[in-house]
JSON list of C-alpha atoms in Angstrom, two decimals:
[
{"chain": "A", "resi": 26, "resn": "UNK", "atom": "CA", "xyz": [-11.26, 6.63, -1.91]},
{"chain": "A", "resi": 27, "resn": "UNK", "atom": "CA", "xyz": [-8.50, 6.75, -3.84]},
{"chain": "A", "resi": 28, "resn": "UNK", "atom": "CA", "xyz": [-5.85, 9.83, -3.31]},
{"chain": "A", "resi": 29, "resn": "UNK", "atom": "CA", "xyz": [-3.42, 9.75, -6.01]},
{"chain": "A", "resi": 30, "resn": "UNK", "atom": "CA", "xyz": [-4.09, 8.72, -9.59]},
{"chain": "A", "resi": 31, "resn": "UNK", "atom": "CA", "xyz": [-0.41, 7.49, -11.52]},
{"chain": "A", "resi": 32, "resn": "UNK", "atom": "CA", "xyz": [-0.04, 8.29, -14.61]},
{"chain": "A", "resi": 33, "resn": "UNK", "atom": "CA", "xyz": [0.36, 6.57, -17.43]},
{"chain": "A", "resi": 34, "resn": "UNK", "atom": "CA", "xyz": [-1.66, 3.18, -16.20]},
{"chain": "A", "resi": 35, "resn": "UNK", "atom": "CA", "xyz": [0.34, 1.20, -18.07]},
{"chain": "A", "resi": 36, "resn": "UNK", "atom": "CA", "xyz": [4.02, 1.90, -19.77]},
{"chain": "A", "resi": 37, "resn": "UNK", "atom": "CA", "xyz": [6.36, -0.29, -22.23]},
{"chain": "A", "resi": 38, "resn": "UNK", "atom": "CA", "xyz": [10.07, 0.48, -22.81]},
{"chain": "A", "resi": 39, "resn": "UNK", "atom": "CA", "xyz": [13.45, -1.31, -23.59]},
{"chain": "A", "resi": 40, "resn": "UNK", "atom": "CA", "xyz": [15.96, -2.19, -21.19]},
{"chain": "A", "resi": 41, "resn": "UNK", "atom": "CA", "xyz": [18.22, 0.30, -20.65]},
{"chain": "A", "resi": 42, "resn": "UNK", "atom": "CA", "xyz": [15.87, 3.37, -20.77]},
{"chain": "A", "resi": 43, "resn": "UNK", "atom": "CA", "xyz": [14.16, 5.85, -18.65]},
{"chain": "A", "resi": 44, "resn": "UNK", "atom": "CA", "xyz": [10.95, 4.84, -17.84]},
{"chain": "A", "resi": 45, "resn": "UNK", "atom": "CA", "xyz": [8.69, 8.46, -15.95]},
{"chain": "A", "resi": 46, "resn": "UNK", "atom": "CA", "xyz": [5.67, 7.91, -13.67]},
{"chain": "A", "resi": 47, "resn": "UNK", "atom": "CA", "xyz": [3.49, 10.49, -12.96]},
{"chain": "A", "resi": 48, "resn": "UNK", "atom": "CA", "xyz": [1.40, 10.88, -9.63]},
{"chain": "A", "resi": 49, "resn": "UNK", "atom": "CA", "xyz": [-1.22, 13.90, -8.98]},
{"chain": "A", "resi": 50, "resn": "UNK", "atom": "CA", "xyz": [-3.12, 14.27, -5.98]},
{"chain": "A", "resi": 51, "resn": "UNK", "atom": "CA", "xyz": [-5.77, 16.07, -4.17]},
{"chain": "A", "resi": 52, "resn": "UNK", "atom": "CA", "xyz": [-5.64, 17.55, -0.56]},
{"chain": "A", "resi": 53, "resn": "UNK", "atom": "CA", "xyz": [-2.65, 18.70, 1.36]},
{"chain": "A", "resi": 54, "resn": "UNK", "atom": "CA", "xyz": [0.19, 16.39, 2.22]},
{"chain": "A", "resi": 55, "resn": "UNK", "atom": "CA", "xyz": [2.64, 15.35, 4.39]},
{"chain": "A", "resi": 56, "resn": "UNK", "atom": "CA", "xyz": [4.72, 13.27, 2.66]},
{"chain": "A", "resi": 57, "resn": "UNK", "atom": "CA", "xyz": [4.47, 11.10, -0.80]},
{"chain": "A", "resi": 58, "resn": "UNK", "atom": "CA", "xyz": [6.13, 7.70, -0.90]},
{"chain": "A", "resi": 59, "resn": "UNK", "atom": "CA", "xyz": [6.63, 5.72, -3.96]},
{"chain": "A", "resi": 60, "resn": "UNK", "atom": "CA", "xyz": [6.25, 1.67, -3.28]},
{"chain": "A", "resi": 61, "resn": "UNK", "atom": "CA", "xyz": [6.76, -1.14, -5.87]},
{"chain": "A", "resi": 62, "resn": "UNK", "atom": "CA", "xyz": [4.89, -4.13, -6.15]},
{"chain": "A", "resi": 63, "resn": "UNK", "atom": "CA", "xyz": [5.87, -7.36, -8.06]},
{"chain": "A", "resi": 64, "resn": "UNK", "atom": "CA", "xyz": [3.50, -10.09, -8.71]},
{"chain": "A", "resi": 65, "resn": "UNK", "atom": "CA", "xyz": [2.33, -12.02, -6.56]},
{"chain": "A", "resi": 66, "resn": "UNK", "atom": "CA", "xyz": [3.90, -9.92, -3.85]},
{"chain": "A", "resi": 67, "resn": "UNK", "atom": "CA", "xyz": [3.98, -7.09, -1.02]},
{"chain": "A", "resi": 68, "resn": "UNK", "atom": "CA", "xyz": [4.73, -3.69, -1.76]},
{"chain": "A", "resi": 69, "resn": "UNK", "atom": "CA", "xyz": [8.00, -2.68, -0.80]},
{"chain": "A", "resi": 70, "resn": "UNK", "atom": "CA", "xyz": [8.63, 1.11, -0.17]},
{"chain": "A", "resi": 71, "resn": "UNK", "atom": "CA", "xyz": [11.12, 2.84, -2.55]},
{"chain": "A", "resi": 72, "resn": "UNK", "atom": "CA", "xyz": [11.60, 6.50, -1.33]},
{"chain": "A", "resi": 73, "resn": "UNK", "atom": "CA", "xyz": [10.02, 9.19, 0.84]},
{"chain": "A", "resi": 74, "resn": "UNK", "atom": "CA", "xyz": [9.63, 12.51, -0.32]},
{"chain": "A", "resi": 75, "resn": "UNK", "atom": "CA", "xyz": [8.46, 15.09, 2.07]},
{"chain": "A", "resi": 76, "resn": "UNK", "atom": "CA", "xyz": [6.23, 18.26, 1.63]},
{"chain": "A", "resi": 77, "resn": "UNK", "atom": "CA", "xyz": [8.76, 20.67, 1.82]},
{"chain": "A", "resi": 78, "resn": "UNK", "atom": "CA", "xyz": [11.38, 18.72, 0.08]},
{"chain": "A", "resi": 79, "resn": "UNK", "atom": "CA", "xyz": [11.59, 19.22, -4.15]},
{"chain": "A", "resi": 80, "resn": "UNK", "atom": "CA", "xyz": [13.57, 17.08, -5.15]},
{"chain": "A", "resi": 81, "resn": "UNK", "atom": "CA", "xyz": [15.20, 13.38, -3.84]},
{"chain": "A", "resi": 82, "resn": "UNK", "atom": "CA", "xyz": [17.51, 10.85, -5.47]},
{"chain": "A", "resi": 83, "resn": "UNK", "atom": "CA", "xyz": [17.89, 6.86, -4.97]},
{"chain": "A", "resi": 84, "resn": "UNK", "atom": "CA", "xyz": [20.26, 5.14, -7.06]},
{"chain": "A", "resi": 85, "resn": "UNK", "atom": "CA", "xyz": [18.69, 4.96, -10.04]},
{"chain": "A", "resi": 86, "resn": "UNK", "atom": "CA", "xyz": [16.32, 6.80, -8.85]},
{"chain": "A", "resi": 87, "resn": "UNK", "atom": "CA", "xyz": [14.44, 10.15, -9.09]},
{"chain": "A", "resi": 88, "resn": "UNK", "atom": "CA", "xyz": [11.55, 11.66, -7.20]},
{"chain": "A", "resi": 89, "resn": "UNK", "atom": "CA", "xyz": [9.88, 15.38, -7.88]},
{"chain": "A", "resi": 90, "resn": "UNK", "atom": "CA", "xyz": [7.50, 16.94, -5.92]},
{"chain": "A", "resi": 91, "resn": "UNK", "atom": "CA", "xyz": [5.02, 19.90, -7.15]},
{"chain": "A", "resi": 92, "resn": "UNK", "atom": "CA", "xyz": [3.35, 20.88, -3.98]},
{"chain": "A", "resi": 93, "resn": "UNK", "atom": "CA", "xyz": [1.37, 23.95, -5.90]},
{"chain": "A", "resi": 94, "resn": "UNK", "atom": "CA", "xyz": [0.34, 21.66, -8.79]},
{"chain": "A", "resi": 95, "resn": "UNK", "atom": "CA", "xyz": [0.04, 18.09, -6.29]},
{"chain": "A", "resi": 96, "resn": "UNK", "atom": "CA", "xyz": [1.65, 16.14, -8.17]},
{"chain": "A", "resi": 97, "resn": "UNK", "atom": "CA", "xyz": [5.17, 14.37, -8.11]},
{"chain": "A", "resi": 98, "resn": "UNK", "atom": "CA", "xyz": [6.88, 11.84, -10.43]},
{"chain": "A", "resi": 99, "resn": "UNK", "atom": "CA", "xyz": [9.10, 9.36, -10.44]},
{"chain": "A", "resi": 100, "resn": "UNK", "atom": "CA", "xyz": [11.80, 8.03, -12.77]},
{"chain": "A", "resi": 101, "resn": "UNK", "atom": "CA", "xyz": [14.00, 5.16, -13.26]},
{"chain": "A", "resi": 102, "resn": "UNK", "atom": "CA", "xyz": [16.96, 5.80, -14.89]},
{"chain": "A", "resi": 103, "resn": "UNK", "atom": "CA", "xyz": [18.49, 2.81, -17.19]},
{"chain": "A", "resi": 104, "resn": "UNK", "atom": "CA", "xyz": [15.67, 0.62, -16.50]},
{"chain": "A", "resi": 105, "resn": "UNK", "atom": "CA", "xyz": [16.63, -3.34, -15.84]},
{"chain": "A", "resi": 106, "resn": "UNK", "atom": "CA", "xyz": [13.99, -6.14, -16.77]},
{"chain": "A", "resi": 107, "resn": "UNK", "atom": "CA", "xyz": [13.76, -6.46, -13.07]},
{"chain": "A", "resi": 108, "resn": "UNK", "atom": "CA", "xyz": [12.59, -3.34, -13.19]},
{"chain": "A", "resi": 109, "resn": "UNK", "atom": "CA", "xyz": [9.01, -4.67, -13.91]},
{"chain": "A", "resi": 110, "resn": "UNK", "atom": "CA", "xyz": [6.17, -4.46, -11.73]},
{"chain": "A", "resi": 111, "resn": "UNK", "atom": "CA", "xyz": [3.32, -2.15, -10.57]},
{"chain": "A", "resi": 112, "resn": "UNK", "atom": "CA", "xyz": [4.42, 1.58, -9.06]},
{"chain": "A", "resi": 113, "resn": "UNK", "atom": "CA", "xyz": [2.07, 2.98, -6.84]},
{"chain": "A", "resi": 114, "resn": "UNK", "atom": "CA", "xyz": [2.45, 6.53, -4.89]},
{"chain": "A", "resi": 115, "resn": "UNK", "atom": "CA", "xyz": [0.75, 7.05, -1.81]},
{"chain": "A", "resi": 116, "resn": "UNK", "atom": "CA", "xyz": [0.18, 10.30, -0.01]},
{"chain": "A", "resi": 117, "resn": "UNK", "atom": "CA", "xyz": [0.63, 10.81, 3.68]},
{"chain": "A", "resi": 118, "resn": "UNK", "atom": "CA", "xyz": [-2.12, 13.66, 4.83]},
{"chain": "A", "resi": 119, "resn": "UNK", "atom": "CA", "xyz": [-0.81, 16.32, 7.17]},
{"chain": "A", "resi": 120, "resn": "UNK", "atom": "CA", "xyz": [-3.57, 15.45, 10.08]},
{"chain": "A", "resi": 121, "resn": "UNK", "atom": "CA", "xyz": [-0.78, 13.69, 11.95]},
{"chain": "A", "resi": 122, "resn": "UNK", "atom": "CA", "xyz": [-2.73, 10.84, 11.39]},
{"chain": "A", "resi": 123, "resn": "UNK", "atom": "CA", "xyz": [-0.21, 9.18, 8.95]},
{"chain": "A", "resi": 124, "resn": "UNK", "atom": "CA", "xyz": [-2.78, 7.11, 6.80]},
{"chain": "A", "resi": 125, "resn": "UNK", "atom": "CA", "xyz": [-1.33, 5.80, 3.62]},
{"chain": "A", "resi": 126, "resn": "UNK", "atom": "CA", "xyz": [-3.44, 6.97, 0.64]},
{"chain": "A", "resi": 127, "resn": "UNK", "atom": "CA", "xyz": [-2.83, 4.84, -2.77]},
{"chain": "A", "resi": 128, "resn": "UNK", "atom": "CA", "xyz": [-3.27, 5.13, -6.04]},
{"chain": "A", "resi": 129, "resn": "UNK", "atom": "CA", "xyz": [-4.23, 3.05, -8.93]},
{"chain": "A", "resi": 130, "resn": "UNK", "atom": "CA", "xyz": [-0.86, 2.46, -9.97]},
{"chain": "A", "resi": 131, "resn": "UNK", "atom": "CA", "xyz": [1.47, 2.40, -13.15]},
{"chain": "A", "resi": 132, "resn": "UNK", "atom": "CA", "xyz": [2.19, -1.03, -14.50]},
{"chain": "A", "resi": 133, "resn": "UNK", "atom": "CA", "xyz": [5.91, -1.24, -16.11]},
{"chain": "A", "resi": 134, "resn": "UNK", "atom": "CA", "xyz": [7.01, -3.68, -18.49]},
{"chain": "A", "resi": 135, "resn": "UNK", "atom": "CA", "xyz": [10.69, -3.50, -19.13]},
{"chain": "A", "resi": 136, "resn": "UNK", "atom": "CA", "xyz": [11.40, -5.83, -22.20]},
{"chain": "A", "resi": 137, "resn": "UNK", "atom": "CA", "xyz": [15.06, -7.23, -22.38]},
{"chain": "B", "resi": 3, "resn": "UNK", "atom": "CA", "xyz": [15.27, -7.25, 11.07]},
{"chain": "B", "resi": 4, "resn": "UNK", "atom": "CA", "xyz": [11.84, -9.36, 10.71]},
{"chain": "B", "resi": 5, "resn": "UNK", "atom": "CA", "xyz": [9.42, -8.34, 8.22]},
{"chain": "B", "resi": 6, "resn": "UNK", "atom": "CA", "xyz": [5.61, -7.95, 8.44]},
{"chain": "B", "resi": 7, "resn": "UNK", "atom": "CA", "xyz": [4.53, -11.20, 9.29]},
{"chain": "B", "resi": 8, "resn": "UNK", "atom": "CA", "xyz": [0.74, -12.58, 7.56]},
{"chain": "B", "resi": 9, "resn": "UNK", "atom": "CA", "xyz": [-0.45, -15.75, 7.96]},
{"chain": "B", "resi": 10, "resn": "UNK", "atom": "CA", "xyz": [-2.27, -17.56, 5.74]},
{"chain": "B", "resi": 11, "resn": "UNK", "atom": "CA", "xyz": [-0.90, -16.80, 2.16]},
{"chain": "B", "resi": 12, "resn": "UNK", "atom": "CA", "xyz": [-4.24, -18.07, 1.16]},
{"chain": "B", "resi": 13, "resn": "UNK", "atom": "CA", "xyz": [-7.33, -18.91, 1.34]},
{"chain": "B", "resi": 14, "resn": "UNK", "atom": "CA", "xyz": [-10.33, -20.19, -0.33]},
{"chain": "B", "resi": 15, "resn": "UNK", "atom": "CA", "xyz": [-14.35, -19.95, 1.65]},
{"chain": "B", "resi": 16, "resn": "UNK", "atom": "CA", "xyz": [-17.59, -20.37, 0.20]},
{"chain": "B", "resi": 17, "resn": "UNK", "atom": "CA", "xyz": [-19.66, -16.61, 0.82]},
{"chain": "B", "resi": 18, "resn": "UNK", "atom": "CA", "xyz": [-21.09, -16.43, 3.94]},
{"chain": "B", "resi": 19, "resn": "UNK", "atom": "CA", "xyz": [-18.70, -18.23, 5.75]},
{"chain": "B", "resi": 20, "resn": "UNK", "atom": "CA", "xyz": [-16.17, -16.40, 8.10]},
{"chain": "B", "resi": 21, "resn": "UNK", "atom": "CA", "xyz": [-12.12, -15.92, 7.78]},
{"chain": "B", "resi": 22, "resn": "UNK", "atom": "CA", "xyz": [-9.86, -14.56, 10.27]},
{"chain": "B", "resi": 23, "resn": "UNK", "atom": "CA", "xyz": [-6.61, -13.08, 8.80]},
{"chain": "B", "resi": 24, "resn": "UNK", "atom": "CA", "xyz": [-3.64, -12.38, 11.19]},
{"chain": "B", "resi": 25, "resn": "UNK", "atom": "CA", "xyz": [-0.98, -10.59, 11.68]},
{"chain": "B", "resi": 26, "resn": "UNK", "atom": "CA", "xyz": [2.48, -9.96, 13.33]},
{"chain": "B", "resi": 27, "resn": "UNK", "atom": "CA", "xyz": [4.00, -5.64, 12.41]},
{"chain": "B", "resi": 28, "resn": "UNK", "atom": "CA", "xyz": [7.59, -5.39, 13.23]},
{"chain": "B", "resi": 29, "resn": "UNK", "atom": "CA", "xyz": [8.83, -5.21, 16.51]},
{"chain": "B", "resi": 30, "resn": "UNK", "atom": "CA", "xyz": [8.53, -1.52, 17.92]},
{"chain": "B", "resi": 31, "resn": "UNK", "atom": "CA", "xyz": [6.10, -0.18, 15.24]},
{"chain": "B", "resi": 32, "resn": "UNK", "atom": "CA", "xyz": [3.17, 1.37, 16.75]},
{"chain": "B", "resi": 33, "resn": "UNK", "atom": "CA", "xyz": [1.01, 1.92, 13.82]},
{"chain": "B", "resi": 34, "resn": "UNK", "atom": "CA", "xyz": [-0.33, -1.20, 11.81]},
{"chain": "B", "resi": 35, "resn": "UNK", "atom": "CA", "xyz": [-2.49, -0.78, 8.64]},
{"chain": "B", "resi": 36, "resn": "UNK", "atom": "CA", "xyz": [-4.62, -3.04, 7.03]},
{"chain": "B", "resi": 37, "resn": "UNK", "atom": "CA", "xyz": [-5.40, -2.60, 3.71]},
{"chain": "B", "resi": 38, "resn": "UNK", "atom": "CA", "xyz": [-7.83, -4.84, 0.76]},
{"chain": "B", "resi": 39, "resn": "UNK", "atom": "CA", "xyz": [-6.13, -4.99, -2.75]},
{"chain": "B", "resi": 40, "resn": "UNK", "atom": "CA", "xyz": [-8.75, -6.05, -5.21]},
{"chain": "B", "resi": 41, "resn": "UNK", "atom": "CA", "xyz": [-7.18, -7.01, -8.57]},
{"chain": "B", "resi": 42, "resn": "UNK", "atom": "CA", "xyz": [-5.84, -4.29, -10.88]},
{"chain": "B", "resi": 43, "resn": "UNK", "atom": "CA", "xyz": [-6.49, -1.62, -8.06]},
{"chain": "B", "resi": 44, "resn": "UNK", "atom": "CA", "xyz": [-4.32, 0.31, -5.87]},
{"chain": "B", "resi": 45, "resn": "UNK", "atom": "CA", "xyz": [-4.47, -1.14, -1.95]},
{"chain": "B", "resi": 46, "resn": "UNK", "atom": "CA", "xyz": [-7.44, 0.51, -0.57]},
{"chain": "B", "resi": 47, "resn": "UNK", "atom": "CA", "xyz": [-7.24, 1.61, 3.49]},
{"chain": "B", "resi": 48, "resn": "UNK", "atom": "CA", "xyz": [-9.53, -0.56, 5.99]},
{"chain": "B", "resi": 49, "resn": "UNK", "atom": "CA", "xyz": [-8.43, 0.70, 9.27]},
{"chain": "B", "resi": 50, "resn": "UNK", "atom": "CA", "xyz": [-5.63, 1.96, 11.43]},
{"chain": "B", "resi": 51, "resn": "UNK", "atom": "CA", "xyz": [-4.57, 1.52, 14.57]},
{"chain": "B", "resi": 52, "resn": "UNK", "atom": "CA", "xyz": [-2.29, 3.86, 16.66]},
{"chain": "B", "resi": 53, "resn": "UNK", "atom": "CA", "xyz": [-0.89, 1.43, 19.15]},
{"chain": "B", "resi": 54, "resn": "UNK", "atom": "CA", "xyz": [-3.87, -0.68, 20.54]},
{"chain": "B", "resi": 55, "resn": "UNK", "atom": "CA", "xyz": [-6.41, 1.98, 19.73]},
{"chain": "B", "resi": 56, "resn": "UNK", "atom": "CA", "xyz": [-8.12, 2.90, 16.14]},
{"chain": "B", "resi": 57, "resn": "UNK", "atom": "CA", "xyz": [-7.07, 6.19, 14.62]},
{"chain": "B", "resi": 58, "resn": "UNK", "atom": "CA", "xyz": [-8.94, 5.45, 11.00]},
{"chain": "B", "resi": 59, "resn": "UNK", "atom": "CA", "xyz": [-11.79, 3.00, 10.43]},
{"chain": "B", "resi": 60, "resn": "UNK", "atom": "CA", "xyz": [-14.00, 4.92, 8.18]},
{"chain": "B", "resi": 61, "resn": "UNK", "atom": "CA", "xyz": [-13.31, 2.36, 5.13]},
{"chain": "B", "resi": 62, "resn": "UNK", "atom": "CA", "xyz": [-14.05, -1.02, 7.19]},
{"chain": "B", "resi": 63, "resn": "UNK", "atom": "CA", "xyz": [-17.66, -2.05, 6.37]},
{"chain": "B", "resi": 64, "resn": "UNK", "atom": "CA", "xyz": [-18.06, -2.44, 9.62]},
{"chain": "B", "resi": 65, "resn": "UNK", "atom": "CA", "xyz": [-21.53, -4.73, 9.29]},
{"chain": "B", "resi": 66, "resn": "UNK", "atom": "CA", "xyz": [-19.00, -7.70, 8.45]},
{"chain": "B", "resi": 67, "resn": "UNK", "atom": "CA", "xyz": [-15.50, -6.32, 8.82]},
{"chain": "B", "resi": 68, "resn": "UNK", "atom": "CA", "xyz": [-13.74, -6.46, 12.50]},
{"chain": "B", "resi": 69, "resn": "UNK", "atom": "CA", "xyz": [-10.60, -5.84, 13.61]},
{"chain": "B", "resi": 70, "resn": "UNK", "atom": "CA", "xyz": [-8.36, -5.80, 16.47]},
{"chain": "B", "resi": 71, "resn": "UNK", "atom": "CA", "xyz": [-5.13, -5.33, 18.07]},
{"chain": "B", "resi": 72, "resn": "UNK", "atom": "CA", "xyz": [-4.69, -6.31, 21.32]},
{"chain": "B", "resi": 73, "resn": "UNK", "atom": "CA", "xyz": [-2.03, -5.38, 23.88]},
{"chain": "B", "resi": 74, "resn": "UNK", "atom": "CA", "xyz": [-0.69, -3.02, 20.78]},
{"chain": "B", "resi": 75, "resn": "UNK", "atom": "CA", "xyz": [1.28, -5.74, 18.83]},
{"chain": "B", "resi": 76, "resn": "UNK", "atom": "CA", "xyz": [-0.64, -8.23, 16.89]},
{"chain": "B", "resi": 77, "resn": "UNK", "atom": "CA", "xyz": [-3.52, -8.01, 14.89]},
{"chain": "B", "resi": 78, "resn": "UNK", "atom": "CA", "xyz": [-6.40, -10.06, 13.66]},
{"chain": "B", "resi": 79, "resn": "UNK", "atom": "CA", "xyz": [-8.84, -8.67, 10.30]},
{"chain": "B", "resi": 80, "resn": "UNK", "atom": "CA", "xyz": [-12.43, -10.92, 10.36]},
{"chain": "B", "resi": 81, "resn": "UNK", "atom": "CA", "xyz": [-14.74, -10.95, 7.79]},
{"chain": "B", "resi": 82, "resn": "UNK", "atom": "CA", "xyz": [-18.10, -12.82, 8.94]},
{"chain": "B", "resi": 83, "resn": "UNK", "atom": "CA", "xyz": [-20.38, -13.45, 6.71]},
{"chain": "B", "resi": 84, "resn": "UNK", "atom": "CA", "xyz": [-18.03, -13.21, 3.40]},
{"chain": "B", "resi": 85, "resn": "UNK", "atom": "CA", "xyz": [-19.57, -11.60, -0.14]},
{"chain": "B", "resi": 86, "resn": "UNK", "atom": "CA", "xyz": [-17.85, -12.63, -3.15]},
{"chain": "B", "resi": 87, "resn": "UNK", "atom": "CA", "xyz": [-16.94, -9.00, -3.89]},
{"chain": "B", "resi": 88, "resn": "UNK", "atom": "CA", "xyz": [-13.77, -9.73, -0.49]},
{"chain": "B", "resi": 89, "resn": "UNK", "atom": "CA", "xyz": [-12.40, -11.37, -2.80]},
{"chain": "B", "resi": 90, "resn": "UNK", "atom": "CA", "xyz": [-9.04, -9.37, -2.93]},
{"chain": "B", "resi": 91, "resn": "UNK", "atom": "CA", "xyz": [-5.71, -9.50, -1.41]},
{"chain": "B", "resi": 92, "resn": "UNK", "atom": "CA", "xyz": [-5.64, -8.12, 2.40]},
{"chain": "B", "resi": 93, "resn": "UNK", "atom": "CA", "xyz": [-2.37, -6.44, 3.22]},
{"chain": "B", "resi": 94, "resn": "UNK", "atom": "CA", "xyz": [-0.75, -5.62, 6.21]},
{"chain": "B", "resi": 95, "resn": "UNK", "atom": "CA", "xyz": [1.99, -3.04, 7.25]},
{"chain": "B", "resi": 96, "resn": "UNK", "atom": "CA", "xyz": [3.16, -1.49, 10.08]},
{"chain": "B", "resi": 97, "resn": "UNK", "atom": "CA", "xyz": [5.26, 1.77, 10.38]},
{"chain": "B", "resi": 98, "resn": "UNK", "atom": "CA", "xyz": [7.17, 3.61, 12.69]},
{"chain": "B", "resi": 99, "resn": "UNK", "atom": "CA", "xyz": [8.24, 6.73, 11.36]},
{"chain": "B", "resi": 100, "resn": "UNK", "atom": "CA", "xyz": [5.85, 6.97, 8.24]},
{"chain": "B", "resi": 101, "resn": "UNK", "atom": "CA", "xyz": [7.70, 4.23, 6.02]},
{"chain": "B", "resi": 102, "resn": "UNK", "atom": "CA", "xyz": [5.44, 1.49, 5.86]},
{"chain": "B", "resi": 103, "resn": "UNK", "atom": "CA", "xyz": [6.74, -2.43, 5.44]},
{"chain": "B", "resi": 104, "resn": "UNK", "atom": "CA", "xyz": [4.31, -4.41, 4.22]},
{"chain": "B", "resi": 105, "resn": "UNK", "atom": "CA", "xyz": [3.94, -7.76, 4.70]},
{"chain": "B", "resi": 106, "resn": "UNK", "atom": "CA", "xyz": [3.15, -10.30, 1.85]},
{"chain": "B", "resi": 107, "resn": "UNK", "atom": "CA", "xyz": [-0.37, -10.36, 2.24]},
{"chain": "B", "resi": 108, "resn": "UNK", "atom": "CA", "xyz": [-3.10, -13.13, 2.10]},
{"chain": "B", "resi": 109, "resn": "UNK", "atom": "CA", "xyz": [-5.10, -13.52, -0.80]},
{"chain": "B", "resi": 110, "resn": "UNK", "atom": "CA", "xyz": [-8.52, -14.49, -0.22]},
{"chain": "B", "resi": 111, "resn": "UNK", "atom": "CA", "xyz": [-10.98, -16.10, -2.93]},
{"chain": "B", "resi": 112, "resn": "UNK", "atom": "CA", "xyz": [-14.37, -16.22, -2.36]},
{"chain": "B", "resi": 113, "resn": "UNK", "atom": "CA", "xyz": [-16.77, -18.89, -4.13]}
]
């Protein structure tokens, strides 16, 4: 089953602006992570967040975390065309277990 | 450092044949995920293993699905007899710390 559902499914924008990914989730966490996935290809992990942590920066980007409302986003700041692929958040329960839980994903298109 | 290691990229069976999918998590990581990626979907948990032992398996359709990992390092994913719904992309990653790496998966067609 699915843990975390992105929001929007799919987003559009220019080169050059801020593109903002939404993630909301169910039960009680651990941690969130926020992977990437270009066609054709892996997912490669972009930044950890953990449950006690707010807020968390990388570069260009920007990671929130709601614990009372589950729910976190993520934003990319002066987007690139590379910038396009699929986002996906996954959720890290706080069994000690450390399954990854997915979501559906956010596909980005950044047009040049 | 070497990534996640998956061999084959692809492959192609005709359902109700078998495929064996395998798998190499980097050196030191003691838990190894496999996960099924149908098209247009997030990457859906099969099962996890803790070192050589299962901590999650409550995904794997275990009536055709097997998996193992033996002496806690690589691991082989089997699907006998294949349905045309396997179809997907079967991911693995390994983690040490909670960061997964994923390898670059094989993609499996079924006809």
């Amino acid at each position: 089953s699915q843990q975390g559902e992105e929001d929007p499914q799919a987003l559009s924008i220019q080169e050059g602006e801020n593109a903002t990914m939404n993630c909301s989730y169910k039960t009680s966490i651990n941690n969130l992570q926020w992977y990437r996935q270009n066609s054709g290809r892996g997912l490669v992990h972009l930044i950890l967040i953990r449950s006690n942590e707010r807020e968390k920066h990388s570069g260009r980007l920007r990671v929130t975390l709601d614990t009372s409302k589950k729910s976190s986003s993520l934003l990319i700041t002066a987007s690139r065309a590379a910038d396009t692929a699929s986002y996906f958040c996954a959720t890290s329960d706080n069994t000690g277990r450390r399954a990854l839980t997915f979501g559906s994903g956010t596909r980005l298109q950044v047009q040049p | 450092e070497a990534g996640v290691a998956q061999s084959p990229r692809y492959k192609i069976i005709e359902k109700r044949q078998s495929v064996a999918f395998w798998c190499n998590p980097i050196s030191g990581h003691a838990t190894l995920y496999w996960y099924q990626q149908i098209l247009g979907q997030g990457p859906k948990l099969l099962i996890q293993f803790q070192n050589n032992g299962v901590v999650d398996d409550s995904q794997l359709p275990k009536d055709r699905f097997s998996a193992e990992r033996l002496k806690g390092v690589d691991s082989t994913l089997k699907i006998q007899p294949a349905k045309l719904e396997d179809s997907a992309v079967y991911l693995c990653a390994s983690s040490w710390d909670g960061e997964a790496f994923f390898g670059q998966g094989t993609r499996l067609t079924v006809v």
